[in-house]
CSV table of C-alpha atoms in Angstrom, one decimal:
chain,number,residue,atom,x,y,z
A,23,MET,CA,37.5,-79.3,-100.2
A,24,SER,CA,39.3,-79.2,-103.4
A,25,ASN,CA,38.7,-79.4,-107.2
A,26,GLN,CA,42.2,-80.7,-107.8
A,27,LYS,CA,43.1,-84.2,-109.1
A,28,PHE,CA,44.7,-86.5,-106.7
A,29,THR,CA,46.0,-90.1,-106.8
A,30,LEU,CA,44.1,-92.6,-104.6
A,31,PRO,CA,47.0,-92.8,-102.1
A,32,GLU,CA,47.0,-89.0,-101.8
A,33,LEU,CA,43.3,-89.2,-100.9
A,34,GLY,CA,44.0,-91.7,-98.2
A,35,TRP,CA,43.2,-95.0,-100.1
A,36,ARG,CA,44.2,-98.1,-98.1
A,37,PRO,CA,44.6,-101.9,-98.8
A,38,PHE,CA,41.5,-102.4,-96.5
A,39,LEU,CA,39.5,-100.4,-99.0
A,40,GLN,CA,41.0,-102.1,-102.1
A,41,GLN,CA,40.1,-105.5,-100.8
A,42,GLN,CA,36.4,-104.6,-100.9
A,43,VAL,CA,36.4,-103.9,-104.7
A,44,THR,CA,35.8,-106.8,-107.2
A,45,LEU,CA,37.5,-107.1,-110.6
A,46,GLU,CA,34.2,-106.4,-112.3
A,47,GLU,CA,33.7,-103.2,-110.2
A,48,LEU,CA,37.2,-102.0,-111.2
A,49,GLU,CA,36.2,-102.1,-114.8
A,50,THR,CA,32.9,-100.3,-114.4
A,51,GLY,CA,33.4,-97.8,-111.6
A,52,PHE,CA,35.8,-95.7,-109.6
A,53,ALA,CA,36.5,-94.6,-106.0
A,54,ALA,CA,35.6,-91.2,-104.5
A,55,ARG,CA,36.2,-89.7,-101.1
A,56,VAL,CA,33.5,-87.6,-99.4
A,57,ASP,CA,35.2,-84.4,-98.3
A,58,ALA,CA,32.1,-82.4,-97.4
A,59,VAL,CA,28.5,-83.2,-96.4
A,60,TYR,CA,25.5,-80.9,-96.8
A,61,ARG,CA,21.8,-81.6,-96.3
A,62,ASP,CA,21.2,-83.5,-99.5
A,63,GLN,CA,24.5,-83.0,-101.3
A,64,LEU,CA,28.0,-84.3,-101.1
A,65,HIS,CA,31.3,-83.0,-102.3
A,66,ILE,CA,33.6,-85.7,-103.5
A,67,SER,CA,37.3,-85.8,-104.5
A,68,THR,CA,38.5,-88.3,-107.1
A,69,THR,CA,41.5,-88.9,-109.4
A,70,THR,CA,39.7,-86.8,-112.0
A,71,GLY,CA,38.9,-83.9,-109.8
A,72,GLY,CA,36.4,-82.7,-107.2
A,73,ARG,CA,32.7,-82.1,-107.7
A,74,GLN,CA,29.3,-82.0,-105.9
A,75,ILE,CA,26.8,-84.8,-106.2
A,76,GLY,CA,23.3,-85.5,-105.0
A,77,LEU,CA,22.1,-88.2,-102.6
A,78,SER,CA,19.6,-90.8,-103.6
A,79,GLY,CA,18.4,-94.2,-102.6
A,80,THR,CA,19.5,-95.7,-99.2
A,81,MET,CA,22.2,-93.0,-99.0
A,82,ALA,CA,19.5,-90.4,-98.7
A,83,ALA,CA,17.7,-92.3,-95.9
A,84,LYS,CA,16.5,-90.4,-92.9
A,85,ASP,CA,18.3,-92.8,-90.7
A,86,THR,CA,21.7,-91.1,-90.5
A,87,GLU,CA,23.5,-94.5,-89.8
A,88,PHE,CA,23.1,-95.3,-93.5
A,89,ARG,CA,24.1,-92.0,-94.9
A,90,PRO,CA,27.7,-91.1,-96.0
A,91,THR,CA,29.7,-88.8,-93.7
A,92,THR,CA,32.8,-86.8,-94.2
A,93,GLY,CA,35.8,-89.0,-94.8
A,94,ASP,CA,33.8,-91.9,-96.3
A,95,TRP,CA,34.7,-93.7,-99.5
A,96,LEU,CA,32.1,-94.3,-102.2
A,97,TRP,CA,32.2,-96.6,-105.2
A,98,MET,CA,30.8,-94.7,-108.2
A,99,GLU,CA,29.4,-95.7,-111.5
A,100,GLN,CA,31.6,-94.8,-114.4
A,101,GLY,CA,30.2,-92.0,-116.6
A,102,THR,CA,27.2,-91.1,-114.4
A,103,ASP,CA,28.7,-90.0,-111.0
A,104,ARG,CA,26.1,-92.1,-109.4
A,105,PRO,CA,27.1,-93.6,-106.0
A,106,LEU,CA,26.7,-97.4,-106.2
A,107,ARG,CA,27.6,-98.2,-102.6
A,108,LEU,CA,29.4,-97.0,-99.4
A,109,LEU,CA,32.6,-98.9,-98.8
A,110,ASP,CA,33.1,-100.4,-95.3
A,111,ARG,CA,34.8,-97.9,-93.0
A,112,ILE,CA,38.2,-98.3,-91.3
A,113,ASN,CA,36.7,-96.5,-88.4
A,114,LEU,CA,33.7,-94.3,-87.6
A,115,LEU,CA,33.4,-91.5,-85.1
A,116,GLN,CA,29.8,-91.0,-83.9
A,117,ARG,CA,27.8,-89.7,-81.0
A,118,THR,CA,24.2,-89.6,-79.7
A,119,ALA,CA,22.7,-86.3,-80.7
A,120,ALA,CA,21.4,-84.0,-78.0
A,121,GLY,CA,17.7,-83.8,-77.3
A,122,THR,CA,14.9,-86.1,-76.1
A,123,ASN,CA,14.5,-87.8,-79.5
A,124,ALA,CA,18.1,-89.1,-79.4
A,125,TYR,CA,19.6,-90.5,-82.7
A,126,THR,CA,23.0,-91.5,-83.9
A,127,GLN,CA,25.0,-88.6,-85.4
A,128,LEU,CA,27.9,-89.4,-87.6
A,129,ILE,CA,30.9,-87.1,-87.1
A,130,ALA,CA,33.6,-88.5,-89.5
A,131,ALA,CA,35.0,-91.7,-90.9
A,132,ASN,CA,38.3,-93.1,-91.9
A,133,ILE,CA,40.4,-90.9,-89.6
A,134,ASP,CA,44.1,-91.7,-88.9
A,135,THR,CA,44.6,-89.5,-85.9
A,136,LEU,CA,42.2,-87.5,-83.8
A,137,PHE,CA,43.4,-84.6,-81.7
A,138,ILE,CA,41.3,-83.9,-78.7
A,139,VAL,CA,41.6,-80.1,-78.0
A,140,SER,CA,41.3,-78.4,-74.7
A,141,SER,CA,42.6,-75.0,-73.5
A,142,CYS,CA,44.7,-74.1,-70.5
A,143,ASN,CA,41.9,-72.1,-68.7
A,144,LYS,CA,38.5,-72.7,-67.2
A,145,ASP,CA,37.5,-74.9,-70.2
A,146,PHE,CA,40.0,-77.6,-69.1
A,147,ASN,CA,37.9,-80.4,-67.6
A,148,LEU,CA,39.3,-83.9,-66.9
A,149,SER,CA,35.9,-85.5,-67.0
A,150,ARG,CA,35.1,-84.0,-70.4
A,151,LEU,CA,38.5,-85.2,-71.7
A,152,GLU,CA,37.6,-88.7,-70.5
A,153,ARG,CA,34.3,-88.4,-72.3
A,154,TYR,CA,36.1,-87.5,-75.6
A,155,LEU,CA,38.7,-90.2,-75.1
A,156,SER,CA,36.0,-92.9,-74.5
A,157,LEU,CA,34.4,-91.8,-77.8
A,158,VAL,CA,37.6,-92.0,-79.7
A,159,MET,CA,38.8,-95.3,-78.2
A,160,ALA,CA,35.5,-96.9,-79.0
A,161,ALA,CA,36.1,-95.9,-82.7
A,162,ASP,CA,39.6,-97.4,-82.5
A,163,ILE,CA,41.3,-94.1,-83.6
A,164,THR,CA,44.8,-93.0,-82.5
A,165,SER,CA,44.3,-90.0,-80.2
A,166,VAL,CA,46.5,-87.1,-79.1
A,167,ILE,CA,45.5,-84.5,-76.5
A,168,LEU,CA,46.3,-80.9,-77.6
A,169,LEU,CA,46.4,-78.2,-74.9
A,170,THR,CA,46.0,-74.7,-76.4
A,171,LYS,CA,46.3,-71.2,-74.9
A,172,ALA,CA,49.5,-72.4,-73.2
A,173,ASP,CA,51.0,-68.9,-73.6
A,174,LEU,CA,48.2,-67.4,-71.5
A,175,THR,CA,48.9,-69.2,-68.3
A,176,ASP,CA,51.9,-69.7,-65.9
A,177,ASN,CA,50.6,-73.2,-65.0
A,178,ALA,CA,50.7,-75.0,-68.4
A,179,ASP,CA,52.8,-77.8,-66.9
A,180,GLN,CA,50.1,-78.5,-64.4
A,181,TYR,CA,47.5,-78.9,-67.1
A,182,ILE,CA,49.8,-81.2,-69.0
A,183,GLU,CA,50.5,-83.4,-65.9
A,184,GLN,CA,46.8,-83.8,-65.2
A,185,ALA,CA,46.1,-84.7,-68.9
A,186,GLN,CA,48.9,-87.3,-69.0
A,187,ARG,CA,47.4,-89.2,-66.1
A,188,LEU,CA,44.2,-90.0,-68.1
A,189,HIS,CA,45.8,-92.7,-70.2
A,190,ARG,CA,49.5,-93.8,-70.5
A,191,ASP,CA,49.3,-94.4,-74.2
A,192,VAL,CA,47.8,-91.0,-75.2
A,193,PRO,CA,50.4,-88.3,-75.9
A,194,VAL,CA,49.8,-84.8,-74.6
A,195,LEU,CA,51.1,-81.7,-76.4
A,196,LYS,CA,50.9,-78.0,-75.6
A,197,VAL,CA,50.6,-75.5,-78.4
A,198,ASP,CA,50.8,-71.7,-78.7
A,199,ALA,CA,48.8,-70.9,-81.9
A,200,LEU,CA,50.6,-67.5,-82.2
A,201,GLN,CA,54.1,-68.9,-82.5
A,202,GLY,CA,53.7,-70.5,-85.9
A,203,ASP,CA,55.2,-73.8,-85.0
A,204,ILE,CA,52.0,-75.9,-85.3
A,205,PRO,CA,52.7,-77.4,-88.8
A,206,LYS,CA,56.1,-78.7,-87.5
A,207,LEU,CA,54.6,-79.9,-84.2
A,208,LEU,CA,51.9,-81.9,-85.9
A,209,SER,CA,54.0,-83.0,-88.9
A,210,PRO,CA,54.4,-86.7,-87.7
A,211,TRP,CA,50.6,-87.1,-88.3
A,212,THR,CA,50.0,-85.0,-91.4
A,213,GLY,CA,52.0,-86.8,-94.1
A,214,THR,CA,50.7,-87.8,-97.6
A,215,GLY,CA,47.2,-89.4,-97.4
A,216,GLN,CA,46.9,-89.1,-93.6
A,217,THR,CA,43.6,-87.8,-92.3
A,218,ILE,CA,43.4,-85.9,-89.0
A,219,ALA,CA,40.6,-84.2,-87.2
A,220,PHE,CA,40.2,-81.9,-84.2
A,221,LEU,CA,37.6,-82.6,-81.5
A,222,GLY,CA,36.7,-80.3,-78.7
A,223,SER,CA,34.4,-77.6,-77.3
A,224,SER,CA,33.7,-74.4,-79.2
A,225,GLY,CA,36.3,-71.7,-78.8
A,226,VAL,CA,39.3,-73.9,-77.8
A,227,GLY,CA,41.2,-73.1,-81.0
A,228,LYS,CA,40.3,-75.9,-83.5
A,229,SER,CA,39.7,-73.5,-86.4
A,230,THR,CA,42.9,-71.6,-85.5
A,231,LEU,CA,44.8,-74.9,-85.6
A,232,THR,CA,43.3,-75.7,-88.9
A,233,ASN,CA,44.2,-72.4,-90.4
A,234,ALA,CA,47.8,-72.7,-89.1
A,235,LEU,CA,48.1,-76.1,-90.8
A,236,LEU,CA,46.7,-74.8,-94.0
A,237,GLY,CA,48.8,-71.7,-94.0
A,238,GLN,CA,45.8,-69.5,-94.8
A,239,GLN,CA,42.5,-68.3,-93.2
A,240,ARG,CA,40.1,-71.0,-94.3
A,241,GLN,CA,38.0,-71.2,-91.1
A,242,ALA,CA,36.5,-68.3,-89.1
A,243,THR,CA,37.9,-68.1,-85.6
A,244,GLN,CA,36.2,-66.8,-82.4
A,245,GLY,CA,37.8,-66.8,-79.0
A,246,ILE,CA,36.5,-68.1,-75.7
A,247,ARG,CA,34.5,-65.6,-73.7
A,248,GLU,CA,36.6,-64.2,-70.9
A,249,ASP,CA,33.9,-64.3,-68.2
A,250,ASP,CA,33.2,-68.0,-68.3
A,251,ALA,CA,35.9,-69.5,-70.7
A,252,LYS,CA,33.1,-70.8,-72.9
A,253,GLY,CA,33.1,-70.6,-76.7
A,254,ARG,CA,30.6,-70.2,-79.4
A,255,HIS,CA,30.3,-72.3,-82.6
A,256,THR,CA,32.5,-71.0,-85.5
A,257,THR,CA,32.4,-74.1,-87.7
A,258,THR,CA,29.0,-75.4,-88.9
A,259,ASP,CA,29.9,-77.8,-91.6
A,260,ARG,CA,32.2,-80.9,-91.6
A,261,CYS,CA,34.7,-80.4,-94.4
A,262,MET,CA,38.1,-81.8,-95.3
A,263,PHE,CA,41.0,-79.5,-96.3
A,264,ARG,CA,44.3,-80.5,-98.0
A,265,ILE,CA,47.4,-79.8,-95.8
A,266,PRO,CA,50.6,-78.7,-97.7
A,267,ASP,CA,52.4,-81.7,-96.2
A,268,GLY,CA,50.0,-83.9,-98.2
A,269,GLY,CA,47.5,-84.9,-95.5
A,270,TRP,CA,44.0,-83.9,-94.8
A,271,VAL,CA,42.4,-82.0,-91.9
A,272,LEU,CA,38.8,-82.3,-91.0
A,273,ASP,CA,37.3,-79.4,-89.1
A,274,THR,CA,34.3,-80.3,-87.0
A,275,PRO,CA,31.8,-78.1,-85.1
A,276,GLY,CA,32.5,-77.5,-81.4
A,277,MET,CA,30.7,-79.9,-79.2
A,278,ARG,CA,30.3,-78.9,-75.5
A,279,GLU,CA,27.6,-81.5,-75.0
A,280,LEU,CA,28.8,-84.9,-76.1
A,281,ARG,CA,26.7,-87.9,-75.4
A,282,LEU,CA,28.2,-91.4,-75.9
A,283,ASN,CA,26.7,-93.8,-78.5
A,284,ASP,CA,27.0,-97.4,-77.5
A,285,ASP,CA,30.7,-96.8,-76.5
A,286,ALA,CA,31.1,-99.3,-73.7
A,287,ALA,CA,34.3,-100.7,-75.4
A,288,GLY,CA,35.8,-97.2,-75.3
A,289,VAL,CA,34.9,-96.7,-71.6
A,290,SER,CA,36.5,-100.1,-70.8
A,291,ALA,CA,39.7,-99.2,-72.7
A,292,LEU,CA,40.1,-95.9,-71.0
A,293,PHE,CA,39.3,-97.2,-67.5
A,294,SER,CA,40.9,-100.6,-67.8
A,295,ASP,CA,42.7,-100.1,-64.5
A,296,ILE,CA,39.4,-99.6,-62.7
A,297,GLU,CA,37.8,-102.7,-64.3
A,298,GLU,CA,40.9,-104.7,-63.3
A,299,LEU,CA,40.6,-103.4,-59.8
A,300,MET,CA,36.9,-104.4,-59.6
A,301,THR,CA,37.9,-108.1,-60.2
A,302,GLY,CA,39.5,-107.9,-56.7
A,303,CYS,CA,36.3,-107.3,-54.9
A,304,LYS,CA,35.4,-110.1,-52.4
A,305,PHE,CA,32.0,-110.8,-54.1
A,306,ASN,CA,31.3,-111.0,-57.8
A,307,ASN,CA,28.0,-109.0,-57.4
A,308,CYS,CA,29.7,-106.2,-55.4
A,309,ARG,CA,27.8,-102.9,-55.9
A,310,HIS,CA,30.9,-100.9,-54.8
A,311,SER,CA,28.7,-99.0,-52.4
A,312,GLY,CA,29.2,-100.1,-48.8
A,313,ASP,CA,29.7,-103.8,-49.7
A,314,ARG,CA,32.1,-105.8,-47.5
A,315,GLY,CA,35.5,-106.5,-49.2
A,316,CYS,CA,35.0,-103.9,-52.0
A,317,ALA,CA,38.4,-103.4,-53.7
A,318,VAL,CA,37.2,-100.1,-55.3
A,319,GLU,CA,36.2,-98.4,-52.0
A,320,ALA,CA,39.5,-99.6,-50.4
A,321,ALA,CA,41.5,-98.1,-53.3
A,322,ILE,CA,39.6,-94.8,-53.0
A,323,GLU,CA,40.1,-94.7,-49.2
A,324,SER,CA,43.9,-95.4,-49.6
A,325,GLY,CA,44.3,-92.7,-52.3
A,326,ASN,CA,45.2,-95.2,-55.0
A,327,LEU,CA,42.0,-94.4,-56.9
A,328,GLU,CA,40.7,-90.8,-57.4
A,329,LEU,CA,37.1,-90.4,-56.4
A,330,ARG,CA,36.5,-88.1,-59.4
A,331,ARG,CA,37.8,-90.8,-61.8
A,332,TRP,CA,35.6,-93.5,-60.3
A,333,GLN,CA,32.5,-91.3,-60.6
A,334,SER,CA,33.4,-90.4,-64.2
A,335,TYR,CA,33.7,-94.1,-65.0
A,336,ARG,CA,30.4,-94.9,-63.5
A,337,LYS,CA,28.7,-92.1,-65.3
A,338,LEU,CA,30.1,-92.9,-68.7
A,339,GLN,CA,29.5,-96.6,-68.3
A,340,ALA,CA,25.8,-96.0,-67.4
A,341,GLU,CA,25.5,-93.6,-70.4
A,342,ALA,CA,27.0,-96.1,-72.8
A,343,ASP,CA,24.7,-98.8,-71.5
A,344,GLN,CA,21.7,-96.6,-72.0
A,345,ALA,CA,22.7,-95.7,-75.5
A,346,SER,CA,23.2,-99.3,-76.3
A,347,GLN,CA,19.7,-100.2,-75.0
A,348,THR,CA,18.2,-97.3,-77.0
A,349,LYS,CA,20.0,-98.4,-80.1
A,350,PHE,CA,18.6,-101.9,-79.6
A,351,GLU,CA,15.1,-100.6,-79.2
A,352,ARG,CA,15.4,-98.5,-82.4
A,353,LYS,CA,16.6,-101.6,-84.3
A,354,LYS,CA,13.6,-103.7,-83.0
A,355,ALA,CA,11.2,-100.9,-83.9
A,356,ARG,CA,12.6,-100.8,-87.5
A,357,GLU,CA,12.3,-104.6,-87.7
A,358,LYS,CA,8.7,-104.4,-86.5
A,359,TRP,CA,7.8,-101.7,-89.0
A,360,GLY,CA,9.3,-103.8,-91.8
A,361,LYS,CA,7.3,-106.8,-90.7
A,362,ASP,CA,4.1,-104.8,-90.5
A,363,ILE,CA,4.6,-103.4,-94.0
A,364,SER,CA,5.2,-106.9,-95.4
A,365,ARG,CA,2.1,-108.2,-93.7
A,366,HIS,CA,-0.1,-105.3,-95.1
A,367,ILE,CA,1.3,-106.0,-98.6
A,368,ARG,CA,0.5,-109.7,-98.4
A,369,GLN,CA,-3.0,-108.9,-97.1
A,370,TYR,CA,-3.5,-106.4,-100.0
A,371,LYS,CA,-2.4,-109.0,-102.6
A,372,LYS,CA,-4.7,-111.6,-101.1
A,373,LEU,CA,-7.7,-109.3,-101.2
A,374,LYS,CA,-6.9,-108.3,-104.7
A,375,LEU,CA,-6.8,-111.9,-105.8
A,376,GLU,CA,-10.1,-112.8,-104.0
A,377,GLY,CA,-11.8,-109.7,-105.5
């Protein structure tokens, strides 16, 4: 967060956003970027400086899908600091929150590059990386895999090789947070107006990376426990910080449990090779479980398809389908509630007229 004044390009303004604003709105309002979100407050950055504002109206709705998140752009009323509307997002990173009463949880919006962070120890998990990649690809965000703690193992190259096999278009970098070369390593993605974010489990080094980029201790750090390589949360809020190179870094809480949210497109993008392979099955309704002429089982038997990768695909696909169904059911429930309210209002007006 910052109270400085920035130009719109410095804040990350894009032609896609400009096209949404009418000439009339340009005369009566201004753009603001959300750089921090609290329970009922936002912190915004504008060309006249940063400040905190309250949420009201639809933006304060209990349904998180309608609320602003970090990285969003708002169109504000001149002279009142009242948000008029939320501008359409370039992209949106979201997940299904943990728990039985699942709901959509917004993580961040309008991100240029998302770094998926894992460490070269017991935390490294290919299936978890695939889960993160599915989420990011569904949001259509450029992704890079960052492997931390490379200085604490003699097998860093093995971790890199495994990560590189996940998707040919996703770069994999290794970092040693203690060497001080992180700003230079990430400089291709941190130029003026560029917004990056780190995503990964607690304790893998996201706050350390943020501090290294900023050149100061802005986020508390806490290492992974040595006995099980698991971390504990050090970041609790989602805030954007200005990078000396001119970009912005968004630090997010660690997420060991990450449930997909209607991300079938991301699963398909990550596992496009498997879905292409499935078209080679002898029967269109092949269950890929003992069916005659199954191309998938033949590929697994021959070693051309890793069983772990196939199982990961099936699990993520089923989870995305379930999230999609749950989202549809919530939408239908909202529509029913709205119709019920309208019916009660009509009945009330009718009784009032008759009485």
